[in-house]
mmCIF file of C-alpha atoms in Angstrom:
data_model
loop_
_atom_site.group_PDB
_atom_site.id
_atom_site.type_symbol
_atom_site.label_atom_id
_atom_site.label_comp_id
_atom_site.label_asym_id
_atom_site.label_seq_id
_atom_site.Cartn_x
_atom_site.Cartn_y
_atom_site.Cartn_z
ATOM 1 C CA MET A 232 86.346 151.085 112.632
ATOM 2 C CA ILE A 233 82.902 151.490 110.454
ATOM 3 C CA THR A 234 79.705 149.452 110.138
ATOM 4 C CA PRO A 235 79.050 149.855 106.535
ATOM 5 C CA ILE A 236 76.276 148.120 104.196
ATOM 6 C CA ILE A 237 77.983 146.655 101.338
ATOM 7 C CA PRO A 238 76.090 145.685 98.352
ATOM 8 C CA PRO A 239 75.991 141.924 97.564
ATOM 9 C CA THR A 240 78.348 140.949 94.582
ATOM 10 C CA THR A 241 77.197 138.115 91.966
ATOM 11 C CA SER A 242 79.032 136.845 89.048
ATOM 12 C CA LEU A 243 78.915 139.387 85.810
ATOM 13 C CA PRO A 244 76.621 138.252 82.956
ATOM 14 C CA THR A 245 78.569 137.762 79.585
ATOM 15 C CA LEU A 246 79.824 141.180 78.293
ATOM 16 C CA LEU A 247 79.199 141.126 74.523
ATOM 17 C CA PRO A 248 81.109 142.626 71.765
ATOM 18 C CA ARG A 249 79.310 145.361 69.951
ATOM 19 C CA HIS A 250 78.454 143.349 66.785
ATOM 20 C CA GLU A 251 76.469 140.770 68.958
ATOM 21 C CA ALA A 252 74.976 143.550 71.178
ATOM 22 C CA ASN A 253 73.625 145.707 68.108
ATOM 23 C CA SER A 254 72.143 142.377 66.490
ATOM 24 C CA LEU A 255 69.796 142.191 69.667
ATOM 25 C CA PRO A 256 66.631 144.170 70.504
ATOM 26 C CA PHE A 257 67.105 146.680 73.307
ATOM 27 C CA SER A 258 63.889 148.431 73.578
ATOM 28 C CA THR A 259 60.689 148.659 75.578
ATOM 29 C CA LYS A 260 58.863 148.384 72.267
ATOM 30 C CA ARG A 261 60.269 145.095 71.793
ATOM 31 C CA LEU A 262 59.977 143.550 75.189
ATOM 32 C CA ASP A 263 57.657 140.697 74.147
ATOM 33 C CA ASP A 264 60.328 139.923 71.569
ATOM 34 C CA ILE A 265 63.102 140.149 74.300
ATOM 35 C CA LEU A 266 61.586 138.249 76.942
ATOM 36 C CA ALA A 267 60.512 135.203 74.523
ATOM 37 C CA MET A 268 64.247 135.293 73.533
ATOM 38 C CA PHE A 269 65.594 135.052 76.926
ATOM 39 C CA ALA A 270 62.821 133.535 78.829
ATOM 40 C CA PRO A 271 63.216 135.036 82.052
ATOM 41 C CA ALA A 272 62.954 132.329 85.025
ATOM 42 C CA SER A 273 60.426 134.469 87.054
ATOM 43 C CA LEU A 274 58.150 137.435 86.854
ATOM 44 C CA ALA A 275 60.331 139.245 89.011
ATOM 45 C CA MET A 276 63.282 138.977 86.336
ATOM 46 C CA ALA A 277 60.863 140.062 83.496
ATOM 47 C CA ASP A 278 59.950 143.042 85.532
ATOM 48 C CA GLU A 279 63.905 143.700 85.867
ATOM 49 C CA ILE A 280 64.389 143.561 82.361
ATOM 50 C CA ARG A 281 61.670 146.066 81.482
ATOM 51 C CA TRP A 282 63.191 148.345 84.510
ATOM 52 C CA THR A 283 66.480 148.254 82.784
ATOM 53 C CA LEU A 284 65.037 149.045 79.453
ATOM 54 C CA ASP A 285 63.285 152.070 80.620
ATOM 55 C CA THR A 286 66.359 153.159 82.510
ATOM 56 C CA CYS A 287 68.521 153.123 79.775
ATOM 57 C CA GLU A 288 65.831 154.706 77.367
ATOM 58 C CA HIS A 289 65.018 157.228 79.579
ATOM 59 C CA PRO A 290 68.013 158.013 81.906
ATOM 60 C CA ARG A 291 67.083 160.587 84.920
ATOM 61 C CA PRO A 292 70.448 162.314 86.058
ATOM 62 C CA VAL A 293 70.316 165.060 88.332
ATOM 63 C CA PRO A 294 70.832 168.478 86.737
ATOM 64 C CA GLY A 295 74.208 169.065 85.659
ATOM 65 C CA GLU A 296 75.112 165.448 85.071
ATOM 66 C CA ASN A 297 74.987 163.238 82.199
ATOM 67 C CA ALA A 298 73.959 159.552 81.770
ATOM 68 C CA GLY A 299 73.832 156.668 79.330
ATOM 69 C CA CYS A 300 74.157 152.914 79.009
ATOM 70 C CA ALA A 301 76.551 150.709 77.885
ATOM 71 C CA THR A 302 75.593 147.432 76.037
ATOM 72 C CA SER A 303 78.694 146.171 75.018
ATOM 73 C CA LEU A 304 82.468 146.052 75.761
ATOM 74 C CA GLU A 305 83.378 148.946 73.299
ATOM 75 C CA SER A 306 80.491 150.882 74.493
ATOM 76 C CA LEU A 307 81.712 150.509 78.036
ATOM 77 C CA ALA A 308 84.981 151.698 77.089
ATOM 78 C CA LYS A 309 83.604 154.793 75.135
ATOM 79 C CA LEU A 310 80.712 155.824 76.805
ATOM 80 C CA PRO A 311 82.438 157.120 80.232
ATOM 81 C CA ALA A 312 85.155 158.767 77.914
ATOM 82 C CA ALA A 313 82.285 160.659 76.329
ATOM 83 C CA LEU A 314 80.803 161.709 79.558
ATOM 84 C CA LEU A 315 84.077 162.747 80.825
ATOM 85 C CA GLY A 316 84.830 164.655 77.830
ATOM 86 C CA THR A 317 88.560 163.192 77.083
ATOM 87 C CA ARG A 318 89.525 159.988 75.992
ATOM 88 C CA ASN A 319 92.445 159.677 78.188
ATOM 89 C CA VAL A 320 90.729 158.219 81.209
ATOM 90 C CA ARG A 321 91.505 155.261 83.561
ATOM 91 C CA ALA A 322 88.933 152.682 85.020
ATOM 92 C CA ILE A 323 89.246 151.311 88.703
ATOM 93 C CA SER A 324 87.216 148.480 90.240
ATOM 94 C CA GLY A 325 87.292 147.156 93.654
ATOM 95 C CA ASP A 326 88.277 143.832 95.070
ATOM 96 C CA MET A 327 85.550 141.947 96.718
ATOM 97 C CA PRO A 328 84.382 138.537 97.122
ATOM 98 C CA VAL A 329 81.537 137.094 94.938
ATOM 99 C CA ASP A 330 78.471 136.391 96.851
ATOM 100 C CA PRO A 331 76.124 133.280 96.003
ATOM 101 C CA ALA A 332 72.860 134.324 94.463
ATOM 102 C CA GLY A 333 70.301 135.669 96.729
ATOM 103 C CA THR A 334 72.826 136.843 99.217
ATOM 104 C CA THR A 335 71.728 139.911 101.295
ATOM 105 C CA ALA A 336 73.833 143.060 101.870
ATOM 106 C CA ARG A 337 76.805 142.377 104.151
ATOM 107 C CA ARG A 338 76.790 144.313 107.528
ATOM 108 C CA GLY A 339 79.573 143.887 110.055
ATOM 109 C CA ARG A 340 82.313 145.737 111.734
ATOM 110 C CA TYR A 341 85.358 146.667 109.619
ATOM 111 C CA ASN A 342 88.328 148.320 110.219
ATOM 112 C CA VAL A 343 89.367 150.820 107.665
ATOM 113 C CA THR A 344 93.300 150.033 107.005
ATOM 114 C CA ALA A 345 93.616 152.301 103.799
ATOM 115 C CA VAL A 346 92.033 154.865 102.001
ATOM 116 C CA GLN A 347 93.447 156.201 98.369
ATOM 117 C CA LYS A 348 91.808 158.917 96.546
ATOM 118 C CA LEU A 349 91.316 158.253 92.798
ATOM 119 C CA SER A 350 91.486 161.372 91.571
ATOM 120 C CA GLU A 351 92.033 165.226 92.179
ATOM 121 C CA SER A 352 89.365 165.904 89.562
ATOM 122 C CA PRO A 353 85.942 167.058 90.750
ATOM 123 C CA VAL A 354 84.099 164.926 88.246
ATOM 124 C CA ALA A 355 84.107 161.126 87.683
ATOM 125 C CA ALA A 356 81.873 158.752 85.724
ATOM 126 C CA VAL A 357 80.443 155.716 87.532
ATOM 127 C CA CYS A 358 79.154 152.888 85.989
ATOM 128 C CA HIS A 359 76.671 150.522 87.526
ATOM 129 C CA ASP A 360 75.675 147.006 86.612
ATOM 130 C CA LEU A 361 72.135 146.515 85.752
ATOM 131 C CA THR A 362 69.962 143.317 85.935
ATOM 132 C CA TYR A 363 69.892 141.898 82.570
ATOM 133 C CA PRO A 364 70.417 138.536 80.561
ATOM 134 C CA TYR A 365 73.701 139.836 79.328
ATOM 135 C CA ALA A 366 76.040 142.542 80.990
ATOM 136 C CA VAL A 367 74.386 146.306 80.694
ATOM 137 C CA PHE A 368 75.788 149.378 82.461
ATOM 138 C CA TYR A 369 74.367 152.425 83.594
ATOM 139 C CA CYS A 370 76.942 155.133 83.411
ATOM 140 C CA HIS A 371 76.777 158.537 84.663
ATOM 141 C CA THR A 372 78.835 161.710 85.815
ATOM 142 C CA THR A 373 78.808 163.029 89.546
ATOM 143 C CA ASN A 374 79.929 166.549 90.003
ATOM 144 C CA PRO A 375 81.529 167.406 92.150
ATOM 145 C CA THR A 376 82.571 164.037 93.603
ATOM 146 C CA ALA A 377 85.463 162.324 95.375
ATOM 147 C CA ALA A 378 86.080 158.614 94.912
ATOM 148 C CA TYR A 379 88.150 156.273 97.009
ATOM 149 C CA LEU A 380 89.403 152.981 96.990
ATOM 150 C CA VAL A 381 89.060 151.462 100.601
ATOM 151 C CA THR A 382 90.636 148.616 102.465
ATOM 152 C CA LEU A 383 88.308 146.852 104.657
ATOM 153 C CA ALA A 384 89.449 144.233 107.279
ATOM 154 C CA ALA A 385 86.562 142.370 109.100
ATOM 155 C CA GLU A 386 87.052 143.049 113.104
ATOM 156 C CA ASP A 387 86.253 139.308 113.652
ATOM 157 C CA GLY A 388 88.437 137.956 110.861
ATOM 158 C CA ALA A 389 85.811 135.968 109.406
ATOM 159 C CA ALA A 390 85.373 137.796 106.007
ATOM 160 C CA PRO A 391 88.385 138.243 103.630
ATOM 161 C CA THR A 392 89.885 141.413 103.486
ATOM 162 C CA MET A 393 88.260 143.730 100.809
ATOM 163 C CA GLU A 394 88.884 146.795 98.535
ATOM 164 C CA ALA A 395 85.727 148.585 97.975
ATOM 165 C CA LEU A 396 85.047 151.617 96.121
ATOM 166 C CA ALA A 397 83.318 154.368 97.529
ATOM 167 C CA VAL A 398 82.051 157.858 96.000
ATOM 168 C CA CYS A 399 81.070 161.003 98.195
ATOM 169 C CA HIS A 400 78.910 163.441 96.596
ATOM 170 C CA LEU A 401 79.884 166.600 97.842
ATOM 171 C CA ASP A 402 77.110 168.716 96.945
ATOM 172 C CA THR A 403 73.451 167.417 96.962
ATOM 173 C CA SER A 404 71.639 170.339 96.729
ATOM 174 C CA GLN A 405 70.123 169.306 93.199
ATOM 175 C CA TRP A 406 68.951 166.031 94.719
ATOM 176 C CA SER A 407 65.165 165.443 95.258
ATOM 177 C CA PRO A 408 63.660 166.069 98.729
ATOM 178 C CA ARG A 409 62.347 162.723 98.695
ATOM 179 C CA GLN A 410 65.861 160.989 97.941
ATOM 180 C CA PRO A 411 65.660 157.906 100.431
ATOM 181 C CA PHE A 412 68.800 158.829 102.292
ATOM 182 C CA LEU A 413 67.677 162.596 102.833
ATOM 183 C CA VAL A 414 63.741 161.371 104.229
ATOM 184 C CA ALA A 415 65.477 158.699 106.534
ATOM 185 C CA HIS A 416 67.591 161.187 108.203
ATOM 186 C CA ASN A 417 65.289 164.068 108.017
ATOM 187 C CA LEU A 418 67.726 166.009 105.901
ATOM 188 C CA ARG A 419 67.042 168.728 103.091
ATOM 189 C CA PRO A 420 69.150 168.642 99.630
ATOM 190 C CA GLY A 421 72.430 170.426 100.184
ATOM 191 C CA ASP A 422 72.425 169.805 104.131
ATOM 192 C CA VAL A 423 75.178 167.410 103.952
ATOM 193 C CA ALA A 424 77.673 165.319 101.517
ATOM 194 C CA VAL A 425 76.823 161.942 100.966
ATOM 195 C CA CYS A 426 79.252 158.771 100.825
ATOM 196 C CA HIS A 427 78.550 155.328 100.063
ATOM 197 C CA PHE A 428 80.080 152.243 98.724
ATOM 198 C CA LEU A 429 79.667 150.567 95.423
ATOM 199 C CA SER A 430 79.390 146.786 94.504
ATOM 200 C CA LYS A 431 82.167 145.169 93.031
ATOM 201 C CA LEU A 432 80.868 145.095 89.627
ATOM 202 C CA SER A 433 80.530 149.072 89.358
ATOM 203 C CA ILE A 434 83.518 150.767 87.868
ATOM 204 C CA VAL A 435 84.703 154.260 88.456
ATOM 205 C CA TRP A 436 86.349 156.192 85.484
ATOM 206 C CA VAL A 437 88.652 159.207 86.157
ATOM 207 C CA PRO A 438 90.668 161.503 83.818
ATOM 208 C CA ALA A 439 94.055 159.520 83.677
ATOM 209 C CA GLU A 440 95.988 162.611 84.032
ATOM 210 C CA GLU A 441 94.432 163.311 87.585
ATOM 211 C CA GLN A 442 94.751 159.527 88.715
ATOM 212 C CA GLY A 443 98.066 157.835 89.956
ATOM 213 C CA GLY A 444 98.904 154.511 90.929
ATOM 214 C CA VAL A 445 95.681 152.649 91.141
ATOM 215 C CA ARG A 446 95.287 149.704 88.734
ATOM 216 C CA ALA A 447 92.924 149.817 85.920
ATOM 217 C CA ALA A 448 89.749 147.481 85.665
ATOM 218 C CA LEU A 449 90.033 146.999 82.104
#
């Protein structure tokens, strides 16, 4: 029995083919043009677009990790392979309900009814969806890591059974001392391994030869 905080899941914006994504500006230098093109509904959305552009232009992985952004279907398939150093990869997604816009993170009591490790490899590439008018993913390697597909059944039966992705960072020695989790628990980098759930739209990529029996997301 666990009481996790599970990020809310909304519907994924359109995942563009490469020729369409490459025809659109994607740079903080073109921010005014991008805002005029997509006309965000609020200042908060405009700030999210700015943040996404800055994150993709200046990824900040911890030492020993690599990162980049995928802005099209083709780049979402190729970038994780490049990060893992092999073209023989598998992509795994969770199975969680889609939440209405504005839904807060889920917090409740869940029975863990099954856990499946996705790979024996110590390296995985995780792609997180970013807020943008069309689908953009921030992908990064995590090393060493352990990734799992976890089946969760709500104790009260009010929510449907979910299959959620969970990632455990086994070595946190390179994390910033100001990392929010470490600060909240009065810990130092390297004191503990840290595990967390991913949103439904996140994707975990692992070397295919190290992964067995888990369905592919793409």
